CSV table of C-alpha atoms in Angstrom, one decimal:
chain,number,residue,atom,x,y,z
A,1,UNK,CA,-8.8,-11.4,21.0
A,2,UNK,CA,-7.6,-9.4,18.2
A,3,UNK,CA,-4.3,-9.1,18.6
A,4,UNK,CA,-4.0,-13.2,18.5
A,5,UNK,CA,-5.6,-13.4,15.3
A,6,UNK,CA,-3.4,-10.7,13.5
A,7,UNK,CA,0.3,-13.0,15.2
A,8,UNK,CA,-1.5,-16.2,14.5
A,9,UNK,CA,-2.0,-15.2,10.6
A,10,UNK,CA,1.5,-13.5,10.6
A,11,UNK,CA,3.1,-16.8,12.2
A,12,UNK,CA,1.2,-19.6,9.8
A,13,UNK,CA,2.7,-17.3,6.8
A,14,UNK,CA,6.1,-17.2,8.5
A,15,UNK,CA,6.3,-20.9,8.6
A,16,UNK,CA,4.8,-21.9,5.4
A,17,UNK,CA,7.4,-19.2,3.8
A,18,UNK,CA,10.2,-20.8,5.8
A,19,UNK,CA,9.0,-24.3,4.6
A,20,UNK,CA,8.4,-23.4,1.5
A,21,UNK,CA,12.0,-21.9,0.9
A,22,UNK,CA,13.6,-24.5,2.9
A,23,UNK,CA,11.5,-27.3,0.7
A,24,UNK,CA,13.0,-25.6,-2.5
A,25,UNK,CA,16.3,-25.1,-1.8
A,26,UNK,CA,17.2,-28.7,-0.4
A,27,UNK,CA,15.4,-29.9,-3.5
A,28,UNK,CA,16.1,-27.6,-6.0
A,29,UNK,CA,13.3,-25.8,-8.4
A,30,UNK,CA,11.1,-27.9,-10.8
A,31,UNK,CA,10.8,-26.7,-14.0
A,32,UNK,CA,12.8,-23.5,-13.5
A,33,UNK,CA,12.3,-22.1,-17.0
A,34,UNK,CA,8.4,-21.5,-16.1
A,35,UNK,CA,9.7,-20.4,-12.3
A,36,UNK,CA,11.7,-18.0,-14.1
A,37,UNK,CA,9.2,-16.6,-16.1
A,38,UNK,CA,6.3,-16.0,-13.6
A,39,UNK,CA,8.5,-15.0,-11.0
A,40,UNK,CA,9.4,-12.4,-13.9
A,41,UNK,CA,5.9,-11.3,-13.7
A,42,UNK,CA,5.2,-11.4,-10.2
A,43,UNK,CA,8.2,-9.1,-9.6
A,44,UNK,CA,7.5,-6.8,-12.4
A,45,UNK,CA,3.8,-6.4,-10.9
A,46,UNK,CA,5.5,-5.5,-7.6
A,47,UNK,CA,7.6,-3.1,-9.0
A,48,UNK,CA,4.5,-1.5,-11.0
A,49,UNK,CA,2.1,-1.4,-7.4
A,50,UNK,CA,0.9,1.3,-5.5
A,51,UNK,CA,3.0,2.9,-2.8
A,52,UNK,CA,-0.5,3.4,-0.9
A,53,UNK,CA,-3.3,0.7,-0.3
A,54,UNK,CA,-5.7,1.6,-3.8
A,55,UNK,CA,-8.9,2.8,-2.3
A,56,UNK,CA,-11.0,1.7,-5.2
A,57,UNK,CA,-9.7,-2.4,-4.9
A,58,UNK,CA,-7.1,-2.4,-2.5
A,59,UNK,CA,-5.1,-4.3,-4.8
A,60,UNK,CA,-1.7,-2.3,-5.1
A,61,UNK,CA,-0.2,-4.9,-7.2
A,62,UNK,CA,-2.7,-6.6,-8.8
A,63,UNK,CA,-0.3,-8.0,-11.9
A,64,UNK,CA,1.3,-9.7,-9.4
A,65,UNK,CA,-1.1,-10.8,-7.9
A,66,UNK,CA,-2.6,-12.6,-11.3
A,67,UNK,CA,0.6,-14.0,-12.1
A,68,UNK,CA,1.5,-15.6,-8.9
A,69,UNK,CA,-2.7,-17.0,-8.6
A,70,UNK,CA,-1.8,-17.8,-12.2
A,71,UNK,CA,1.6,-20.1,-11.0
A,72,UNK,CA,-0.4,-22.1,-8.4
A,73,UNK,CA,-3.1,-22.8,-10.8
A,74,UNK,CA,-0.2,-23.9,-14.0
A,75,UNK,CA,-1.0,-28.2,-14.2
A,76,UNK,CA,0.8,-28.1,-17.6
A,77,UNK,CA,3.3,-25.8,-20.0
A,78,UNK,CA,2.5,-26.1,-23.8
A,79,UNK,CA,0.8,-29.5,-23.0
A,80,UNK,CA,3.5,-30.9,-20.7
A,81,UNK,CA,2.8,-31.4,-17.2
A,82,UNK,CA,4.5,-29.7,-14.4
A,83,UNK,CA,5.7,-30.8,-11.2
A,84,UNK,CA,6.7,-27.4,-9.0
A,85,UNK,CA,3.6,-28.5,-6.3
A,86,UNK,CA,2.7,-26.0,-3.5
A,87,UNK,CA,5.5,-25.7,-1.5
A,88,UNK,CA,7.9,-24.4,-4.6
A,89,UNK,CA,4.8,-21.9,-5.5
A,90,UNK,CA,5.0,-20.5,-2.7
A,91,UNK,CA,8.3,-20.1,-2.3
A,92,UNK,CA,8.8,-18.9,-6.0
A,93,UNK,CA,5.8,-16.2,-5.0
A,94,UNK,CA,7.8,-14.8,-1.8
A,95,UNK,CA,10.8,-14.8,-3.8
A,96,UNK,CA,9.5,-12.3,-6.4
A,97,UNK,CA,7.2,-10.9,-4.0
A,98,UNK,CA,10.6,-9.7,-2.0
A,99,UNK,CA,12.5,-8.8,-5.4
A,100,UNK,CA,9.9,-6.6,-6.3
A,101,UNK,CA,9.1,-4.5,-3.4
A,102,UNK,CA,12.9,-3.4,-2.4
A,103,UNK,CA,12.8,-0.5,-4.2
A,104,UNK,CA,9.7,0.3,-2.6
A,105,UNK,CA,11.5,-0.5,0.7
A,106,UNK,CA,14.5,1.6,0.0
A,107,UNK,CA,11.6,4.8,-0.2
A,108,UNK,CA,10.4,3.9,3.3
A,109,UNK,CA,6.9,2.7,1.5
A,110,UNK,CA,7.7,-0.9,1.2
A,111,UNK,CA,3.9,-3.2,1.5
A,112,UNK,CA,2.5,-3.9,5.4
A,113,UNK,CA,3.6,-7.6,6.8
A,114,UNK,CA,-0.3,-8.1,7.0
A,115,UNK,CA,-0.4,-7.5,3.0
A,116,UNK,CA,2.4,-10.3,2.5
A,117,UNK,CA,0.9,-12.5,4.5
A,118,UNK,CA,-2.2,-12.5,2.9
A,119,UNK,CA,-0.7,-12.9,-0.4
A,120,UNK,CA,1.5,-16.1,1.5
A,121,UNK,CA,-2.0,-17.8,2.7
A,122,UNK,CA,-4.4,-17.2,-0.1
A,123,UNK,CA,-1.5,-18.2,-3.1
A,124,UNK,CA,-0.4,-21.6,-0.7
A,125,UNK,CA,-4.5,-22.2,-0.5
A,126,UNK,CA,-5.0,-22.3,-3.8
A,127,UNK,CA,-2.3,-23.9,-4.9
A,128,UNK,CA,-2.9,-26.8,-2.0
A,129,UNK,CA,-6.4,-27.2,-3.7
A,130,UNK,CA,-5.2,-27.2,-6.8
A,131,UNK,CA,-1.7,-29.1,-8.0
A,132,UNK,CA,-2.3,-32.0,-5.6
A,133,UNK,CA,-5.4,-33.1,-7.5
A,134,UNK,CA,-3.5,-32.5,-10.9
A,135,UNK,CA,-0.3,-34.2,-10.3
A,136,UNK,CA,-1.9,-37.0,-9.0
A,137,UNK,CA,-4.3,-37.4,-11.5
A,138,UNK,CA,-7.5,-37.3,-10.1
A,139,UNK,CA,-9.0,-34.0,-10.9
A,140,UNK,CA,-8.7,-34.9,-14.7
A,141,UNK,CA,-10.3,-38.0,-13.6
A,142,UNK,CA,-12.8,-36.0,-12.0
A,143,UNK,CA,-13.3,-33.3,-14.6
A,144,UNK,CA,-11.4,-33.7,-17.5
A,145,UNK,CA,-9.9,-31.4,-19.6
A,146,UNK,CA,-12.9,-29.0,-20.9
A,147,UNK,CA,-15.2,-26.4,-19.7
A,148,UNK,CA,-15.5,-28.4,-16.0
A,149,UNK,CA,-12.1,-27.9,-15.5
A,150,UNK,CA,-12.3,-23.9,-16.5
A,151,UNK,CA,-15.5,-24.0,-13.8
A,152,UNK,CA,-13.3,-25.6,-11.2
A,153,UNK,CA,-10.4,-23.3,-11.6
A,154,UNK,CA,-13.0,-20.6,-11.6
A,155,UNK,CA,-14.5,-21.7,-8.4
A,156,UNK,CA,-11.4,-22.3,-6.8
A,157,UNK,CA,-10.4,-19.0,-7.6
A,158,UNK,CA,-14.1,-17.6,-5.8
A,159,UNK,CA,-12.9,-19.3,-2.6
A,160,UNK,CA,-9.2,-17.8,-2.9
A,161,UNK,CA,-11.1,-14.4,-3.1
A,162,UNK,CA,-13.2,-15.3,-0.2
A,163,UNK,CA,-10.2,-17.1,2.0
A,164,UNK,CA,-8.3,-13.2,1.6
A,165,UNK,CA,-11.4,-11.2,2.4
A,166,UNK,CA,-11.7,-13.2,5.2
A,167,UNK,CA,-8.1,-12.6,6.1
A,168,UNK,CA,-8.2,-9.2,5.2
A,169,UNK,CA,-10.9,-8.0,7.5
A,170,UNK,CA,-10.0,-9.8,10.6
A,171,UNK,CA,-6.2,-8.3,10.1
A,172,UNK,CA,-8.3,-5.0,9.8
A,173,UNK,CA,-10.0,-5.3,12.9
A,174,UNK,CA,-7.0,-6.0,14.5
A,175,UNK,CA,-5.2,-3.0,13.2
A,176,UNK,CA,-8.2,-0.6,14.1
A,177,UNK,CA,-10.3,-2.4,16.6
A,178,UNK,CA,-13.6,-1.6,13.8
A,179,UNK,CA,-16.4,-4.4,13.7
A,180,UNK,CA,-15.8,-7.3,11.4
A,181,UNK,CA,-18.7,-7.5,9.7
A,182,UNK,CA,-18.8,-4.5,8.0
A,183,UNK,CA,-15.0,-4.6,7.2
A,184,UNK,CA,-15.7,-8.3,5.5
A,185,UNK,CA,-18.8,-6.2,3.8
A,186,UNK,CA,-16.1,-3.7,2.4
A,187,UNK,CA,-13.9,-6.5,1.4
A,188,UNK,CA,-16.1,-9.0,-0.4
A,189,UNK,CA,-17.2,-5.4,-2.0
A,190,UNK,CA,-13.7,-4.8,-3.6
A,191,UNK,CA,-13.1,-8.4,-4.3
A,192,UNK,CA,-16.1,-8.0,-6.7
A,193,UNK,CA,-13.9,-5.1,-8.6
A,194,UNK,CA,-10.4,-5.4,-9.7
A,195,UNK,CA,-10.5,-8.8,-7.5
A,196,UNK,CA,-12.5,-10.4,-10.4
A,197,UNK,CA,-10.2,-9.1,-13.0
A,198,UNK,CA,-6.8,-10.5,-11.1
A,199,UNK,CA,-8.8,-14.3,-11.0
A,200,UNK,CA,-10.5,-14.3,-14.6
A,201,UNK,CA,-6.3,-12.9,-15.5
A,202,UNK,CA,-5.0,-15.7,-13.2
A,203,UNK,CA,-7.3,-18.7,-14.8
A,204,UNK,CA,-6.7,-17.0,-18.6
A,205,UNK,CA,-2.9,-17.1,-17.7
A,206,UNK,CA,-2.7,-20.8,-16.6
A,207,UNK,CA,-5.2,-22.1,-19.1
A,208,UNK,CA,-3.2,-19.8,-21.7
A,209,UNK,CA,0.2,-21.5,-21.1
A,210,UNK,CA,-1.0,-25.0,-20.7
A,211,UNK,CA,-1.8,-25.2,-24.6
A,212,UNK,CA,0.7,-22.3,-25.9
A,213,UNK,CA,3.5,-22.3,-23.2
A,214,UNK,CA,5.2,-19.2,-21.4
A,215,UNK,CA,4.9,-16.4,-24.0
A,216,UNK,CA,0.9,-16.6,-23.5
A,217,UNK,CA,1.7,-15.3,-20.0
A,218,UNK,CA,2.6,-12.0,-21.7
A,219,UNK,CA,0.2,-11.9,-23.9
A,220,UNK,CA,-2.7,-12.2,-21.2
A,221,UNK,CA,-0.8,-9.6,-18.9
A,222,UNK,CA,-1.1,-6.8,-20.8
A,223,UNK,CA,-5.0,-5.9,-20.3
A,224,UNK,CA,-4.0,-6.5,-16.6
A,225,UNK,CA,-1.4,-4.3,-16.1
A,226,UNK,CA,-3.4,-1.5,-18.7
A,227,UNK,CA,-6.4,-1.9,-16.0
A,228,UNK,CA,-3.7,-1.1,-12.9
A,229,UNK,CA,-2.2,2.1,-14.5
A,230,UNK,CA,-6.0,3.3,-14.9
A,231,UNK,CA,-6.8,2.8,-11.8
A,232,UNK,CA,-3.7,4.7,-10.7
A,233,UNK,CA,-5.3,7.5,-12.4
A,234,UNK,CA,-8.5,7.3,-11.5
A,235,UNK,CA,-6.9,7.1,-7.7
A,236,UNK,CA,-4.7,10.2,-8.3
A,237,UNK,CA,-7.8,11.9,-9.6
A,238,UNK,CA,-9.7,11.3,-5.8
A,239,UNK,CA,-6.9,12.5,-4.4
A,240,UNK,CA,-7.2,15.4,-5.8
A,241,UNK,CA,-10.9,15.9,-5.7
A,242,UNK,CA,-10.5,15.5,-1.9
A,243,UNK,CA,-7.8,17.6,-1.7
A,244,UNK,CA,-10.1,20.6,-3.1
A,245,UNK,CA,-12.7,19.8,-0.8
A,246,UNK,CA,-10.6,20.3,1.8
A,247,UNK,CA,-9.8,23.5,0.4
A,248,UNK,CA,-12.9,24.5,0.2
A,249,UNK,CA,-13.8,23.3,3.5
A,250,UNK,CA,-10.8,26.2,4.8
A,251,UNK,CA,-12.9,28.9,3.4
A,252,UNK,CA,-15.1,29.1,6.5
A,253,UNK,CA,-11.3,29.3,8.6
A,254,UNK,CA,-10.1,32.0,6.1
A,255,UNK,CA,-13.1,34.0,6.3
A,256,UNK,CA,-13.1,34.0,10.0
A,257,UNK,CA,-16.3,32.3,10.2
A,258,UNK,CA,-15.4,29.1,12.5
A,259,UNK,CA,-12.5,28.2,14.8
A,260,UNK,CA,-9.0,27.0,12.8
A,261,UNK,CA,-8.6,23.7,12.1
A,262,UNK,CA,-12.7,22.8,13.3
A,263,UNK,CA,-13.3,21.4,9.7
A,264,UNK,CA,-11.2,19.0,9.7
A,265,UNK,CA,-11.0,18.3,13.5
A,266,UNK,CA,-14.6,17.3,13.3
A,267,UNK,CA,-14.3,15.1,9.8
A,268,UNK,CA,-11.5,13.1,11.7
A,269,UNK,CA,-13.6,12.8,14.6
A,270,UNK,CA,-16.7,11.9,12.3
A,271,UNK,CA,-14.9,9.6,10.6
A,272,UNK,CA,-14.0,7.8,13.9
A,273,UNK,CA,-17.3,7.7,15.0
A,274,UNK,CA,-18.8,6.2,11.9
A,275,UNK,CA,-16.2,3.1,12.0
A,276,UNK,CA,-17.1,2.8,15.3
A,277,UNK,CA,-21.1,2.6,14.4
A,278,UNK,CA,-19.3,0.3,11.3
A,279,UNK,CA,-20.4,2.0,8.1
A,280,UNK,CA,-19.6,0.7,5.0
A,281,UNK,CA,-16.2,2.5,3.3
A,282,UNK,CA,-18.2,4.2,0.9
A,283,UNK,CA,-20.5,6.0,3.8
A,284,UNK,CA,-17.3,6.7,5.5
A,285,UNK,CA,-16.2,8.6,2.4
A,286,UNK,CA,-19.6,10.4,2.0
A,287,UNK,CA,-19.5,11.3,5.7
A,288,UNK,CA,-16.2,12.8,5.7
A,289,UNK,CA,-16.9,14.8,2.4
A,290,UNK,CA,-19.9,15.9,4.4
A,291,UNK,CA,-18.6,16.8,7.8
A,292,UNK,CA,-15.7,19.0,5.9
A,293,UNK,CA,-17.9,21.1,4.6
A,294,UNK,CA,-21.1,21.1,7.2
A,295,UNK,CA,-20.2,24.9,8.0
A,296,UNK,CA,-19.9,26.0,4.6
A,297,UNK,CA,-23.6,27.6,4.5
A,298,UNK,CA,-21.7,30.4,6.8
A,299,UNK,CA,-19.9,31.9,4.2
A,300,UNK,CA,-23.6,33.2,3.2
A,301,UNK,CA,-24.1,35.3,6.1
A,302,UNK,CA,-24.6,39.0,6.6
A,303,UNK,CA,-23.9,38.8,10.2
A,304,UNK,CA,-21.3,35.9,11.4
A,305,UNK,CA,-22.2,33.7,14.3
A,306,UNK,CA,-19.7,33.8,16.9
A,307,UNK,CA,-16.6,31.8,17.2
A,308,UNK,CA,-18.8,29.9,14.2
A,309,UNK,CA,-20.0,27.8,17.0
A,310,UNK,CA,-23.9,26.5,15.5
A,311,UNK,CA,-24.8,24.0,18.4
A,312,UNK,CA,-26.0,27.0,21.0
A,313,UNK,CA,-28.2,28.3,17.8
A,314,UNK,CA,-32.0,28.7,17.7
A,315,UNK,CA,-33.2,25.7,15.8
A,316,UNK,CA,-34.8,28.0,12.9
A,317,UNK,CA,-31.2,29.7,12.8
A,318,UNK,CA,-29.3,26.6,12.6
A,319,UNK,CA,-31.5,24.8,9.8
A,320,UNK,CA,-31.5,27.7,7.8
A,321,UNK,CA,-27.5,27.5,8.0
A,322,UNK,CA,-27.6,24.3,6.9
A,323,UNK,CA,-29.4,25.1,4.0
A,324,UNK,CA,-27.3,27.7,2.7
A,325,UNK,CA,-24.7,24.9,2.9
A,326,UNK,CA,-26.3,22.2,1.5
A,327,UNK,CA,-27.3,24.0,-1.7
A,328,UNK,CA,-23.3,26.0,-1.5
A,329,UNK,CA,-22.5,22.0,-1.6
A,330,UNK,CA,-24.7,21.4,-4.6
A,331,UNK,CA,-23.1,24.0,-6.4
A,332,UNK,CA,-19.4,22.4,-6.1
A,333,UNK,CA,-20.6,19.3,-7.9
A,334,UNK,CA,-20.1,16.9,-4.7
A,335,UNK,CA,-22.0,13.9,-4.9
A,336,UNK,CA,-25.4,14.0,-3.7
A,337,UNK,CA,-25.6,12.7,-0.5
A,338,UNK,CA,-23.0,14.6,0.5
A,339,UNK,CA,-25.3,18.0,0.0
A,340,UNK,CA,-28.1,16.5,1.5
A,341,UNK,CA,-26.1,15.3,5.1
A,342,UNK,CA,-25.2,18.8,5.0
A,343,UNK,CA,-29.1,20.3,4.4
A,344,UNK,CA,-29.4,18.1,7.0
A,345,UNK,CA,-27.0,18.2,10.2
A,346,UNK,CA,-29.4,20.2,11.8
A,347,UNK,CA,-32.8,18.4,12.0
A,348,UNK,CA,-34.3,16.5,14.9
A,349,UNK,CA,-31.8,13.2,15.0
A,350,UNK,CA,-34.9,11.4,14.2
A,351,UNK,CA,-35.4,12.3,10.7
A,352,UNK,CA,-31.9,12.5,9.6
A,353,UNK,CA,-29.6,9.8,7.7
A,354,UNK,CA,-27.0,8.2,10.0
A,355,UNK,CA,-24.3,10.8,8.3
A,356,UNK,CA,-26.5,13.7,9.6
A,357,UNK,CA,-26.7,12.7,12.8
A,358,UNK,CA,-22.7,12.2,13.5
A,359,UNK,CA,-22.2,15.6,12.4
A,360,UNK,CA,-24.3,17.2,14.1
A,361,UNK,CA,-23.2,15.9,17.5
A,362,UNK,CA,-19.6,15.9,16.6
A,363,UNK,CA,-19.8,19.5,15.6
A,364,UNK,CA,-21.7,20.2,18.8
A,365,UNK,CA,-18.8,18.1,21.0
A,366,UNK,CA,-16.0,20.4,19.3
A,367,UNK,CA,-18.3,23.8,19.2
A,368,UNK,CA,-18.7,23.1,23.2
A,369,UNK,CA,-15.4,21.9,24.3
A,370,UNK,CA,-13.6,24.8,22.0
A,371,UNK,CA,-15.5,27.7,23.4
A,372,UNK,CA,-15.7,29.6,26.7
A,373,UNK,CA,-19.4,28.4,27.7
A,374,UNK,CA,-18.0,24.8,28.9
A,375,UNK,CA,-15.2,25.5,31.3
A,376,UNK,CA,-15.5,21.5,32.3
A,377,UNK,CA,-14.0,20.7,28.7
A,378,UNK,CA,-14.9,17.5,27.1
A,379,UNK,CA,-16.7,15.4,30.5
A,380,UNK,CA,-19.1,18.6,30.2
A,381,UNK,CA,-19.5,18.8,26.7
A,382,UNK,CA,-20.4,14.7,26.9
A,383,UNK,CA,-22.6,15.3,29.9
A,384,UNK,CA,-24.6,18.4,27.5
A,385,UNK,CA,-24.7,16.3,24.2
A,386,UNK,CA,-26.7,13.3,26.8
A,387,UNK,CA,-28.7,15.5,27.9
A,388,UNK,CA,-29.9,16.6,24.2
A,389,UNK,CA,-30.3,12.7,23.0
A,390,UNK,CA,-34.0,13.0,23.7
A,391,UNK,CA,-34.3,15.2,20.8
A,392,UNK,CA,-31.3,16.7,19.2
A,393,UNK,CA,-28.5,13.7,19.4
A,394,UNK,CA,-29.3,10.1,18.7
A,395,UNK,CA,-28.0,8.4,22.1
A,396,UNK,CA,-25.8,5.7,20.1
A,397,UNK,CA,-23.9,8.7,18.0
A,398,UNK,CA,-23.1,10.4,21.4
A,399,UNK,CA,-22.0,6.7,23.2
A,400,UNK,CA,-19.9,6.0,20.3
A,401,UNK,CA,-18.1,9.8,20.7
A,402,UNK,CA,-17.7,9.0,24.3
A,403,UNK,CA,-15.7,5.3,23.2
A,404,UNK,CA,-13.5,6.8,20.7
A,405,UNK,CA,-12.6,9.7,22.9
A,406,UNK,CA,-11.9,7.2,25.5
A,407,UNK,CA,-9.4,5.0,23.5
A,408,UNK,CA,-7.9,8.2,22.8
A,409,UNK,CA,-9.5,9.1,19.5
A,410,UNK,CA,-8.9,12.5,17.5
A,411,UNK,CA,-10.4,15.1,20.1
A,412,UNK,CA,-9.6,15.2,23.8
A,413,UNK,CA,-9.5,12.1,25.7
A,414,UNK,CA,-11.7,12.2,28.7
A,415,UNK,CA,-13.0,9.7,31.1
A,416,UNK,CA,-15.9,8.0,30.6
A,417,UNK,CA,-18.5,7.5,33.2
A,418,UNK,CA,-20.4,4.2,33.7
A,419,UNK,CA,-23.6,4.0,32.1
């Protein structure tokens, strides 16, 4: 069922784009000194977007965005009306749109076909609730000119936001087979971010030319495209911080406490699990914080445990390891839940937070299959972790692990047996 909805979004874009282009060039383009201009805009906003999807609004281009929400919403250019209607918008978006992102193209990090068909759907949307109304009249009729017509554009712009969290979540789940509802959750979440600053720029932009003409677009861009290079830096700057927490994370490996590469075999298993289990994007990011460092209270020992394997450890042992990590975590500045999953990891599933509890069995599942005591590998590492769900492992975490491993998730892929 997935894979339908991700071609059937893909095909409505393709032929709305090959209308829309068709439409325009038999007819020609309707007042192509305001085409000119926003396509200007939309193409410099393309040129100025993220290689990678922006964790904090996954909005790479958002200036481009603006401008082209800012186009399908233009019913007049320094009090003159305009005629360009939905199918030139659209086709004047694309064309900018595919201006803009060739040098990104050219560097092998050009935008996913999901992304442009979002931005396809959601800009012929509200430009098909929009122009048709004003052309013909009626929605001054209906509204006016005045503060109901800035409530209408606003609203119209609240269901464009919702129209491409919708699209953006089910494309998601086709793309990585996650739930939907928590991937809509993570997108309504971001809309709420830069999303309200790309539809307040879009309404300000429209509204803004309608009484001054084109050079308002400008003049209303610039706060827009200040806000994107911020939010480049603030993205560069988590990049970084997770870059040192990995880092960190290797100090267990350098030191010889744990196994190479068992930090970040068992974040990238975590991380599989928790998507699985559908936590939000910010408990994701906590999780895997969490799960790089959930060994780190080892570099506090006198005496090593061996092979760094904790999941054959005396309960007293292993909390007091986690411990010593959680308050090691404290003292890097992490955030605080991070420290506190790793205090954690090693209490009764019961009375740990969700994070806790896919650590501790995904450290168990790699501690087991990596070491000599398991020579059935990961069917008898599953089979040990079920048999510890009626007090160590919470029997969802360790079902989940058994899926993900199944589909061929990071760790080894074993069969799983029925029930």
């Amino acid at each position: 069922m997935r894979a339908p909805v991700a071609w059937t979004v893909r095909g409505a874009a393709g032929v709305l784009t090959g209308a829309a282009l068709g439409h325009t060039l038999w007819n020609g383009v309707a007042e192509p000194g305001a085409a000119l201009a926003f396509a200007t805009l939309i193409t410099v906003g393309e040129l100025a977007r993220r290689d990678r999807r922006d964790p904090l609004g996954r909005h790479p281009a958002p200036l481009g965005s603006a401008g082209a929400l800012a186009y399908a919403l233009l019913g007049q250019n320094a009090g003159q009306p305009t005629h360009h209607g939905v199918l030139q918008t659209v086709a004047v978006v694309v064309a900018a749109v595919l201006a803009g992102i060739v040098p990104h193209i050219a560097r092998g990090r050009g935008p996913a076909l999901d992304h442009l068909s979002r931005r396809v759907l959601t800009v012929a949307f509200a430009a098909a609730c929009f122009q048709p109304l004003y052309n013909s009249g009626r929605l001054e009729q209906w509204v006016g000119q005045g503060p109901y017509l800035v409530g209408y554009l606003l609203s119209l712009l609240g269901l464009t936001a919702l129209c491409d969290a919708v699209l953006a979540a089910a494309l998601a789940g086709a793309r990585t087979g996650r739930p939907y509802g928590p991937l809509l959750h993570d997108e309504l979440r971001a809309q709420l971010g830069v999303g309200s600053a790309i539809c307040a720029t879009g309404v300000v932009m429209a509204l803004g030319a309608a009484v001054a003409g084109l050079w308002a677009v400008t003049v209303f861009s610039g706060p827009l495209l200040l806000t994107q290079l911020s939010f480049h830096r603030i993205t560069a700057i988590r990049t970084t911080y997770r870059q040192t927490i990995t880092s960190l994370a290797r100090a267990t490996e350098i030191a010889g406490c744990t196994r190479p590469g068992h930090s970040r075999r068992v974040a990238a298993l975590s991380c599989a699990v928790g998507r699985e289990l559908g936590l939000s994007e910010r408990e994701l990011t906590v999780l895997e914080y969490a799960a790089l460092m959930h060994d780190i209270g080892q570099l506090s020992l006198v005496d090593p445990v061996p092979d760094g394997a904790t999941a054959g450890l005396p309960d007293g042992e292993a909390r007091r390891i986690a411990e010593l990590g959680g308050e090691v975590a404290r003292q890097t500045g992490v955030p605080a839940e991070v420290a506190v999953v790793v205090e954690r990891q090693a209490d009764p599933y019961r009375e740990q937070p969700t994070a806790a509890r896919i650590v501790r069995t995904v450290n168990a599942y790699d501690d087991l299959v990596g070491g000599s005591r398991h020579p059935g590998g990961s069917l008898a590492a599953l089979e040990r972790l079920r048999l510890g769900t009626g007090h160590d492992y919470q029997p969802e975490v360790v079902e989940c692990l058994a899926r993900v491993l199944a589909r061929g998730g990071r760790g080894r892929v074993v069969p799983v047996p029925p029930g």
